[in-house]
Amino acid sequence: MTITQQAPRVPMRFPALAQPFVALGLAILAELGIAFFVLNVVAVPLIAVWVGIPLLLVFVPCTRWFANCHRVIYASITGVPIPKPYKKPPMKGLLMWLRTTLTDPATWRDIAWLLVNAVVGFTLTLLSAIFFLASIFYLIYPFLVWVTPDGVFTEPFGGLFTVNVATSFLVIPVGLIAFLIWRGSGERLLKATAYIGKSLLGPTESAQLAIRVRELSESRAETVDTQAAELRRIERDLHDGAQARLAALSMNLGMAEEMVARDPAQAAALLTEARESASTALSELRDLVRGIHPPVLADRGLEGAVKALALSMPFKVDVTIDLPGRPPAPVESAAYFAVAEALANALKHSAATTAWVQLSHERERLHILVGDDGVGGATVRPGGGLYGIERRLAAFDGTLTVASPTGGPTTVIMELPCESSSLKITPSSGTA
Amino acid sequence: MRVVIAEDHALLRDGLIRLLEAHDFEVVEAVDNGPRLVPALVEHRPDVAVVDVRLPPTFTDEGLKAAIEARRQVPGLPVLVLSQYVEQLYARELLTGGGGAVGYLLKDRVSNVAEFLDSVRRVAGGGTAMDPDVIGQLLARNTRDEPIGRLTPRESEVLGLMAEGRSNAAIAGALFVTEKAVSKHTNNIFSKLDLPPSEDDNRRVMAVLTYLSSR
């Protein structure tokens, strides 16, 4: 069973007919933006006489809110999200905020955008809307002439000539031409506005790098924490489990050794006990090892390990794997645990009877899809299993998307960057 | 009986040799790496081989691969595979090709000497010895399966023991019932699962394992 789904990552899109109205709205907003521009430009020099500071405290957040609204609108026009480029003040405090804000290029780019948008953006959006409105106007012109009193609608082009109901039909081609021009250019003009806006509202290259550094620091800190927590857990498990059992075992053996001549029956009983505690210690160690790095992953790589995992699940799991080679060990391990966790989630919450796992590699990314026919309603909640996978993948710049309508089916789509050049081509290890 | 052993840990290897020799087995060769295993098996044609899954040089599933390769060259060569952990995938690979005379057990089962020796003899005699963990997983996979759901709890127990490869006498001993009662249960199981009845122990086990693994 193959199910191909694209992760929904494109922002909301407008229907085609909404376009002229969006454009009209943007044109009006562009003129409102002049007010923001003027207020900002007035406030900055006034900082010298302190009045500017409270003014800026009000105007800057307002401007940023206004710009953020436009970032969302532009993103829905172009389909490409625009990240917020603002710097966060490193410390609390008014002066720190002021300093960060005034030295942040994004602040000045916002102000520049207000001006550009009021001139260029306004022109483009108005053109984008006007042809549509004109085509409507001229297509219903005869009707307007007919329903209105004489002399109201009789001069279609501002007094070039006069028409009556019969001759007014001659302007309909003008309406058609306007409509065609709008069809050809309306969307393009709106997109052009959005791209111009994006060039000023989007982060500069250095801001983009700063954002990236912030993301990386966060995910690195998280990874280090997770690693440390894992090590603590392993240490605790070893200490309380296998280690304690082996201590008890050697005590038992010592007692048996001492007793073997005096009381053979008692010694035999102690030996049986020792054997049992050894078995339990081994089984605990087995589980621990599986949690660290499943042996079958070491033996057979991702492909074999996922197949083995599918076989050990109590419901049917269809596995489709199409990988040109073995990913590097860390990626392999992350991918394996992601699949294991997603399946464990399905087992715990979904009451599924069938699940499917797909692994493929395209465009320098490892794509992992885990689906089940259970009850659905799966979400990524902090502390939940899916959240854990998401954090684990984030360390590799991987992503996780869940599509799980109530009533199912649930699909968990995961992606990990994995360069083709890093794939190890091994001879097929399948023996059967 | 002549035995070939493959185990890389010296302690465990010596332990196995001692244990087997104390019970009238003759260890004809004990190898400690993968590449030497297939030639040893083909050359000695032992009555049974006891093989560790993980062997040098790769420390992956070298032992398992060698066992399967040797059985390809010498069909029906009895092999008992020992491992620190059991995987359905490996159990299936051993069982494909059919014919029995295979075993797949957790290493710690060796500590129960009587049962371990019984498994070795069973495999040498052409039977199967599957670890209870493998069978447990197989049965768990089949819980939502209609025909299996119709078995009584006692019949499920018998099915599990049968899948491990135990004879009726052994099942009767384990459950403290008569052999007659066991054979009644097995007949019920076979009719409920719609499998052809068979008097031959081995064929019976294979039929059950095939049935369980086929879904």
XYZ file of C-alpha atoms in Angstrom:
647
model
C 0.000 0.000 0.000
C 1.537 3.318 -1.001
C 0.295 6.601 0.226
C 1.973 9.743 -0.966
C 1.157 12.922 0.812
C 2.819 16.291 0.718
C 3.255 18.006 4.017
C 1.046 21.112 3.976
C 3.521 23.940 4.315
C 2.159 26.628 1.998
C 0.341 29.511 3.725
C -3.292 30.309 2.944
C -3.946 31.249 -0.717
C -6.581 33.643 -2.006
C -9.191 32.538 -4.508
C -8.622 34.278 -7.859
C -11.730 36.449 -7.592
C -10.681 37.859 -4.233
C -7.530 39.251 -5.819
C -8.823 42.693 -6.895
C -10.363 43.254 -3.460
C -7.171 42.225 -1.689
C -5.331 44.613 -3.984
C -7.774 47.400 -3.198
C -7.398 46.752 0.512
C -3.605 46.825 0.208
C -3.763 50.100 -1.717
C -5.796 51.684 1.094
C -3.425 50.246 3.725
C -0.453 51.586 1.747
C -1.829 55.112 2.091
C -2.520 54.559 5.819
C 1.128 53.516 6.057
C 2.115 57.113 5.231
C 0.818 58.076 8.662
C 3.111 55.520 10.319
C 5.993 56.744 8.198
C 5.486 60.377 9.114
C 5.082 59.630 12.836
C 8.313 57.599 12.883
C 10.284 60.157 10.925
C 9.072 62.911 13.233
C 9.799 60.948 16.418
C 13.427 60.038 15.674
C 14.903 63.576 15.644
C 12.846 64.370 18.755
C 14.881 61.828 20.740
C 17.398 64.627 21.149
C 14.867 66.498 23.283
C 13.627 63.263 24.973
C 10.073 63.662 23.667
C 10.914 61.206 20.923
C 11.478 58.333 23.336
C 7.877 57.910 24.533
C 6.732 58.544 20.969
C 8.972 55.775 19.666
C 7.794 53.467 22.448
C 4.347 53.770 20.904
C 5.145 54.115 17.216
C 7.690 51.308 16.809
C 5.429 48.514 18.124
C 2.563 49.941 16.023
C 4.756 50.001 12.911
C 5.949 46.466 13.605
C 2.407 45.236 14.046
C 1.443 46.921 10.777
C 4.459 45.363 9.029
C 3.704 41.926 10.536
C 0.159 42.075 9.148
C 1.673 42.743 5.736
C 4.174 39.908 6.174
C 1.247 37.531 6.617
C -0.665 38.976 3.641
C 2.397 38.913 1.367
C 3.155 35.361 2.415
C -0.331 34.284 1.428
C 0.044 36.006 -1.942
C 3.436 34.513 -2.826
C 3.122 31.282 -0.859
C 6.489 31.905 0.802
C 6.497 32.711 4.527
C 8.361 35.885 5.587
C 10.153 35.439 8.927
C 10.148 38.325 11.407
C 13.623 39.874 11.284
C 13.588 41.862 14.535
C 16.412 41.595 17.031
C 15.540 40.817 20.622
C 17.159 43.138 23.216
C 19.847 41.128 25.028
C 18.718 42.539 28.406
C 15.624 44.097 29.882
C 15.424 47.830 30.299
C 14.255 50.859 28.394
C 17.627 52.085 27.168
C 18.648 48.612 26.063
C 15.414 48.313 24.107
C 15.919 51.717 22.572
C 19.486 50.939 21.595
C 18.589 47.557 20.083
C 15.649 49.040 18.211
C 17.547 51.983 16.802
C 20.521 49.855 15.705
C 18.346 47.111 14.258
C 18.387 47.440 10.457
C 14.911 45.907 10.428
C 13.522 49.044 12.131
C 14.829 51.285 9.357
C 13.884 48.851 6.633
C 10.312 48.918 7.947
C 10.286 52.719 7.654
C 11.771 52.556 4.152
C 9.141 50.015 3.217
C 6.349 52.323 4.463
C 7.543 54.968 2.019
C 8.124 52.603 -0.912
C 4.817 50.918 -0.281
C 2.964 54.229 -0.208
C 4.308 55.109 -3.651
C 5.195 51.981 -5.648
C 3.022 49.512 -3.748
C 0.043 51.824 -3.935
C 0.419 52.285 -7.685
C 0.830 48.579 -8.403
C -2.029 47.414 -6.196
C -4.334 50.109 -7.504
C -3.559 49.106 -11.099
C -4.140 45.492 -10.116
C -7.617 46.378 -8.860
C -8.623 49.130 -11.236
C -8.797 47.095 -14.438
C -11.116 44.596 -12.778
C -13.381 47.337 -11.465
C -13.286 49.119 -14.836
C -14.248 45.943 -16.697
C -17.226 45.422 -14.359
C -18.223 49.066 -14.816
C -18.117 49.038 -18.631
C -19.736 45.607 -18.949
C -22.807 46.785 -17.030
C -22.694 50.305 -18.520
C -25.788 49.889 -20.782
C -27.705 48.674 -17.730
C -26.582 51.748 -15.760
C -27.678 54.043 -18.592
C -31.003 52.274 -18.689
C -31.832 52.351 -14.943
C -30.569 55.839 -14.105
C -32.293 59.099 -15.038
C -31.121 60.761 -18.284
C -27.826 62.564 -18.024
C -26.309 60.650 -15.071
C -24.565 57.858 -16.989
C -24.328 59.101 -20.547
C -20.693 60.110 -20.921
C -18.618 56.922 -20.482
C -15.157 58.499 -20.926
C -15.574 61.782 -19.153
C -17.383 63.739 -21.826
C -15.676 62.474 -24.970
C -19.069 61.589 -26.392
C -22.590 60.994 -25.251
C -24.505 57.730 -25.522
C -28.036 56.495 -25.111
C -29.261 52.994 -24.138
C -28.799 51.629 -27.666
C -25.392 53.071 -28.471
C -24.081 52.439 -24.946
C -23.484 48.807 -25.936
C -20.512 50.061 -27.952
C -18.483 50.481 -24.726
C -18.811 46.787 -23.863
C -15.643 45.894 -25.843
C -13.775 48.385 -23.658
C -15.032 46.403 -20.640
C -13.850 43.159 -22.273
C -10.421 44.631 -23.027
C -10.133 45.854 -19.431
C -11.121 42.395 -18.215
C -8.456 40.738 -20.371
C -5.814 43.186 -19.157
C -6.820 42.383 -15.568
C -6.698 38.625 -16.223
C -3.222 38.997 -17.646
C -1.766 41.440 -15.168
C -3.833 41.566 -11.957
C -2.199 38.685 -10.155
C 1.251 39.595 -11.461
C 0.985 43.169 -10.214
C -0.142 41.971 -6.793
C 2.716 39.479 -6.650
C 5.160 42.193 -7.689
C 3.960 44.301 -4.749
C 4.395 41.341 -2.427
C 7.929 40.669 -3.668
C 8.960 44.312 -3.321
C 7.530 44.270 0.204
C 9.281 40.996 0.964
C 12.635 42.398 -0.141
C 12.363 45.095 2.529
C 10.340 43.267 5.196
C 12.250 39.991 5.019
C 15.392 39.553 7.066
C 18.670 40.776 5.561
C 21.304 38.141 5.000
C 22.990 38.909 8.314
C 19.637 38.908 10.110
C 18.888 35.559 8.477
C 22.165 34.245 9.781
C 21.358 35.594 13.228
C 17.984 33.816 13.147
C 19.701 30.617 12.047
C 22.267 30.920 14.829
C 19.466 31.370 17.337
C 17.660 28.272 16.039
C 20.859 26.249 16.132
C 21.763 27.355 19.648
C 18.302 26.381 20.842
C 18.359 22.967 19.205
C 21.935 22.378 20.338
C 21.093 23.217 23.944
C 18.114 20.917 23.711
C 20.198 18.115 22.212
C 22.829 18.443 24.927
C 20.103 18.340 27.591
C 18.469 15.315 26.030
C 21.810 13.532 25.770
C 22.630 14.268 29.387
C 19.198 13.088 30.503
C 19.636 9.889 28.483
C 23.010 9.210 30.051
C 21.582 9.798 33.530
C 18.763 7.398 32.762
C 21.184 4.733 31.521
C 23.395 5.216 34.577
C 20.386 4.867 36.880
C 19.068 1.814 35.059
C 22.450 0.103 35.250
C 22.932 1.026 38.870
C 19.497 -0.027 40.090
C 19.072 -2.935 37.701
C 21.880 -5.091 36.403
C 24.469 -3.871 38.893
C 22.292 -4.560 41.933
C 21.270 -7.940 40.565
C 24.860 -8.965 39.882
C 25.791 -7.964 43.427
C 22.986 -10.134 44.803
C 24.074 -12.908 42.459
C 27.664 -12.944 43.691
C 26.382 -12.934 47.282
C 24.176 -15.933 46.544
C 27.063 -17.751 44.884
C 29.336 -17.039 47.827
C 26.757 -18.447 50.232
C 26.220 -21.511 48.054
C 29.966 -22.129 47.863
C 30.223 -21.957 51.612
C 27.198 -24.244 52.072
C 27.866 -26.869 49.413
C 29.614 -29.298 51.758
C 27.352 -28.718 54.787
C 23.926 -28.568 53.185
C 23.861 -29.565 49.488
C 20.078 -29.156 49.193
C 20.167 -25.592 50.494
C 23.149 -24.822 48.236
C 21.225 -26.092 45.205
C 18.288 -23.833 46.089
C 20.650 -20.833 46.332
C 22.177 -21.723 42.979
C 18.748 -21.830 41.354
C 18.029 -18.405 42.790
C 21.375 -17.154 41.475
C 20.588 -18.457 38.012
C 17.232 -16.716 38.011
C 18.684 -13.373 39.059
C 21.318 -13.710 36.334
C 18.580 -14.250 33.754
C 16.659 -11.215 34.977
C 19.816 -9.085 34.893
C 20.449 -10.192 31.325
C 16.942 -9.406 30.216
C 17.163 -5.929 31.797
C 20.461 -5.322 30.043
C 18.904 -6.465 26.778
C 16.147 -3.872 27.064
C 18.660 -1.196 27.976
C 20.875 -2.008 24.996
C 17.883 -1.920 22.673
C 17.093 1.566 23.948
C 20.632 2.806 23.338
C 21.271 1.276 19.948
C 19.216 -1.675 18.745
C 21.574 -4.529 17.785
C 19.598 -5.223 14.641
C 20.286 -1.632 13.520
C 23.997 -2.303 13.868
C 23.621 -5.636 12.059
C 21.353 -4.696 9.215
C 21.157 -0.930 8.988
C 17.996 1.132 8.779
C 16.249 -1.079 6.263
C 16.654 -4.317 8.216
C 15.961 -2.655 11.548
C 12.696 -1.130 10.353
C 11.627 -4.476 8.902
C 12.468 -6.188 12.203
C 10.543 -3.494 14.050
C 7.520 -4.031 11.820
C 7.608 -7.769 12.527
C 7.712 -7.218 16.280
C 4.576 -5.049 16.307
C 1.340 -6.796 17.330
C -0.489 -5.412 14.299
C 0.230 -5.658 10.594
C 2.794 -3.148 9.353
C 3.442 -2.687 5.624
C 6.974 -1.553 4.931
C 8.103 0.117 1.715
C 11.729 1.105 1.580
C 13.499 2.785 -1.285
C 16.942 3.926 -0.183
C 19.988 3.996 -2.445
C 22.317 3.233 0.493
C 22.827 3.439 4.247
C 22.564 6.920 5.769
C 25.330 7.994 8.179
C 25.022 6.361 11.609
C 23.576 9.349 13.534
C 20.891 9.956 10.897
C 20.143 6.251 10.732
C 19.712 6.071 14.477
C 17.506 9.177 14.609
C 15.353 7.845 11.771
C 15.011 4.432 13.423
C 13.941 5.861 16.765
C 11.528 8.207 15.011
C 9.827 5.256 13.295
C 9.874 3.216 16.520
C 8.341 6.052 18.526
C 5.693 6.770 15.892
C 4.694 3.093 15.807
C 4.687 2.901 19.604
C 2.385 5.924 19.585
C 0.044 4.213 17.135
C 0.056 1.114 19.327
C -0.690 3.083 22.498
C -3.361 5.495 21.298
C -4.831 4.593 17.939
C -6.320 1.087 18.216
C -5.023 0.566 14.677
C -5.211 -2.776 12.887
C -2.779 -1.848 10.129
C 0.085 0.580 9.885
C 2.443 1.482 7.062
C 5.981 2.772 6.998
C 7.655 4.335 3.992
C 11.265 5.345 3.708
C 12.577 7.118 0.660
C 15.363 9.489 -0.298
C 14.900 12.356 -2.681
C 16.215 15.894 -3.093
C 18.942 15.350 -0.489
C 16.393 14.489 2.179
C 15.372 11.285 3.887
C 11.583 11.064 3.864
C 9.890 8.958 6.515
C 6.172 8.339 6.555
C 4.421 6.392 9.283
C 0.666 5.970 9.007
C -2.033 3.952 10.713
C -5.733 3.293 10.208
C -6.596 4.048 13.839
C -8.859 6.605 15.456
C -6.810 9.688 14.558
C -6.724 12.878 16.581
C -2.969 12.692 17.168
C -1.323 16.018 18.032
C 2.135 17.224 18.961
C 1.911 18.081 22.657
C 4.897 19.087 24.799
C 5.962 15.991 26.700
C 4.165 13.670 24.267
C 5.758 11.013 22.099
C 5.472 12.972 18.854
C 6.979 16.029 20.515
C 9.928 13.880 21.569
C 10.477 12.792 17.963
C 10.220 16.371 16.782
C 12.922 17.490 19.237
C 15.113 14.562 18.298
C 14.807 15.384 14.597
C 15.322 19.109 15.201
C 18.890 18.351 16.208
C 19.430 17.286 12.589
C 17.344 20.118 11.079
C 14.640 17.553 10.497
C 10.922 18.275 10.550
C 7.779 16.448 11.611
C 4.253 17.019 10.354
C 1.168 15.232 11.585
C -2.043 14.819 9.633
C -4.531 13.120 11.911
C -8.211 13.980 11.459
C -10.592 12.596 14.049
C -11.599 9.163 12.845
C -8.216 8.639 11.205
C -6.161 7.728 9.338
C -3.108 9.248 11.007
C -0.059 10.112 8.948
C 3.186 11.270 10.499
C 5.532 12.751 7.918
C 9.142 13.225 8.910
C 12.056 14.604 6.939
C 15.760 14.600 7.660
C 18.459 16.299 5.625
C 20.735 13.585 4.306
C 23.092 14.232 1.427
C 23.319 11.627 -1.322
C 27.091 11.749 -1.063
C 26.870 10.574 2.561
C 24.889 7.436 1.725
C 27.023 4.334 2.159
C 26.439 1.831 -0.579
C 26.720 -1.568 1.062
C 26.207 -4.958 -0.494
C 22.669 -6.053 0.248
C 22.632 -7.763 3.617
C 19.393 -9.660 3.175
C 19.872 -13.382 3.335
C 16.358 -14.480 2.677
C 27.075 -36.701 19.093
C 29.563 -34.525 17.211
C 29.222 -30.762 17.710
C 30.779 -27.661 16.160
C 30.708 -24.524 18.312
C 31.061 -20.914 17.142
C 31.472 -18.374 19.922
C 33.950 -15.511 20.178
C 33.952 -14.988 23.960
C 36.547 -17.385 25.386
C 34.679 -17.759 28.678
C 31.398 -18.666 27.046
C 33.107 -20.896 24.517
C 34.864 -22.880 27.238
C 31.652 -23.002 29.239
C 29.739 -24.427 26.298
C 32.460 -26.980 25.560
C 32.548 -28.091 29.187
C 28.804 -28.294 29.437
C 28.404 -30.320 26.253
C 31.346 -32.650 26.923
C 29.990 -33.362 30.400
C 26.857 -34.696 28.692
C 28.410 -37.065 26.163
C 28.740 -34.666 23.247
C 31.995 -34.572 21.304
C 33.078 -31.045 20.382
C 34.942 -31.585 17.096
C 35.785 -27.918 16.563
C 35.217 -24.604 18.329
C 35.697 -21.547 16.099
C 35.820 -17.929 17.223
C 35.099 -16.028 13.997
C 32.681 -15.921 11.076
C 34.866 -16.708 8.070
C 36.099 -19.987 9.640
C 32.594 -21.180 10.454
C 31.194 -22.231 7.074
C 34.270 -24.311 6.122
C 34.245 -25.950 9.574
C 30.585 -26.893 9.237
C 30.920 -28.175 5.680
C 34.095 -30.068 6.491
C 32.996 -31.757 9.758
C 29.317 -32.256 8.926
C 28.540 -32.277 12.677
C 25.377 -33.785 14.130
C 24.586 -30.327 15.409
C 26.180 -26.854 15.395
C 25.814 -24.315 18.210
C 26.404 -20.850 16.769
C 26.534 -17.344 18.227
C 24.905 -14.693 16.010
C 27.519 -11.999 16.548
C 31.033 -12.950 15.503
C 34.217 -11.163 14.467
C 35.391 -9.600 12.191
C 32.244 -7.546 11.585
C 30.465 -8.128 14.914
C 27.130 -8.040 13.139
C 24.979 -11.053 12.265
C 27.908 -12.974 10.813
C 27.067 -16.217 12.674
C 23.501 -16.234 11.428
C 24.597 -15.633 7.840
C 27.199 -18.405 8.074
C 24.634 -20.829 9.512
C 22.209 -20.071 6.684
C 24.988 -20.388 4.101
C 26.139 -23.747 5.523
C 22.567 -25.040 5.458
C 22.355 -23.966 1.839
C 25.423 -26.046 1.048
C 24.482 -28.962 3.310
C 20.672 -29.110 3.330
C 19.202 -30.113 6.677
C 22.421 -29.423 8.612
C 21.203 -29.021 12.209
C 22.031 -25.550 13.575
C 21.130 -24.045 16.923
C 21.663 -20.264 16.928
C 22.303 -18.473 20.218
C 21.949 -14.738 20.664
C 21.901 -12.019 23.315
C 18.570 -10.887 21.895
C 15.989 -12.441 19.600
C 14.573 -10.890 16.446
C 11.545 -12.099 14.486
C 13.417 -11.210 11.327
C 16.249 -13.637 12.111
C 13.873 -16.398 13.216
C 12.131 -16.161 9.876
C 15.350 -16.223 7.912
C 16.381 -19.395 9.735
C 13.023 -21.028 9.180
C 12.790 -20.251 5.478
C 13.910 -23.194 3.456
C 11.908 -25.299 5.926
C 12.986 -28.784 6.811
C 13.422 -28.100 10.533
C 16.646 -28.956 12.347
C 16.990 -25.308 13.400
C 16.969 -23.629 16.758
C 17.048 -19.988 17.838
C 17.470 -19.296 21.541
C 18.484 -16.515 23.874
C 21.957 -17.119 25.282
C 20.751 -17.105 28.851
C 18.616 -20.182 28.182
C 21.902 -22.117 28.397
C 21.812 -21.577 32.161
C 18.892 -23.975 32.404
C 21.102 -26.920 31.502
C 18.457 -29.632 31.164
C 16.279 -27.536 28.853
C 19.234 -26.361 26.806
C 20.483 -29.918 26.256
C 16.964 -30.940 25.316
C 16.918 -28.169 22.695
C 20.302 -29.253 21.297
C 19.136 -32.875 21.030
C 15.854 -31.816 19.481
C 17.593 -29.793 16.771
C 20.085 -32.624 16.170
C 17.119 -34.950 15.715
C 15.675 -32.708 12.985
C 13.243 -30.834 15.221
C 12.998 -27.128 16.046
C 13.747 -25.129 19.157
C 12.312 -21.644 19.083
C 12.775 -19.288 22.008
C 9.613 -18.586 24.028
C 10.247 -14.863 23.386
C 10.046 -15.384 19.621
C 6.842 -17.374 19.956
C 5.394 -14.868 22.413
C 5.873 -12.077 19.867
C 4.437 -14.222 17.099
C 1.333 -14.982 19.149
C 0.968 -11.313 20.129
C 1.015 -10.390 16.447
C -1.855 -12.778 15.890
C -4.073 -11.622 18.771
C -6.506 -9.851 16.454
C -6.629 -12.820 14.151
C -10.017 -14.456 13.943
C -9.202 -18.218 14.064
C -6.644 -17.753 16.873
C -9.178 -15.776 18.849
C -11.380 -18.870 18.866
C -8.832 -20.945 20.808
C -9.431 -21.601 24.499
C -6.761 -20.249 26.880
C -5.448 -23.782 27.400
C -5.287 -24.381 23.643
C -3.327 -21.123 23.211
C -0.859 -22.365 25.816
C -0.467 -25.643 23.975
C -0.078 -23.764 20.670
C 2.746 -21.685 22.165
C 4.633 -24.701 23.472
C 4.090 -26.561 20.233
C 5.467 -23.620 18.239
C 8.604 -23.675 20.401
C 9.097 -27.180 18.977
C 8.216 -29.301 21.991
C 6.863 -32.816 21.609
C 3.493 -33.866 23.009
C 5.245 -35.625 25.876
C 7.161 -32.463 26.762
C 4.026 -30.317 26.548
C 2.192 -32.764 28.779
C 5.074 -32.582 31.267
C 5.086 -28.782 31.232
C 1.333 -28.429 31.732
C 0.933 -31.401 34.117
C -1.660 -33.148 31.949
C -1.698 -36.473 30.161
C -0.301 -36.886 26.690
C -3.747 -37.910 25.544
C -5.176 -34.592 26.683
C -2.423 -32.761 24.793
C -3.100 -34.607 21.571
C -6.793 -33.779 21.944
C -5.853 -30.092 22.273
C -3.537 -30.224 19.274
C -6.253 -31.819 17.150
C -8.663 -29.059 18.178
C -6.075 -26.405 17.378
C -5.431 -27.863 13.940
C -9.088 -28.051 13.075
C -9.756 -24.511 14.363
C -6.849 -23.077 12.392
C -7.830 -25.155 9.388
C -4.434 -26.867 9.104
C -4.006 -30.388 7.725
C -3.576 -32.805 10.682
C -0.210 -34.534 10.869
C 1.227 -37.207 13.123
C 4.791 -36.167 12.417
C 5.986 -33.822 15.197
C 8.277 -31.808 12.935
C 5.848 -31.260 10.139
C 3.318 -30.210 12.734
C 5.594 -27.568 14.245
C 6.505 -26.225 10.819
C 2.858 -25.949 9.873
C 2.139 -23.946 13.018
C 5.154 -21.664 12.594
C 4.360 -21.076 8.946
C 0.786 -20.271 9.876
C 1.839 -17.811 12.581
C 4.484 -16.094 10.439
C 2.315 -15.780 7.370
C 0.487 -12.736 8.661
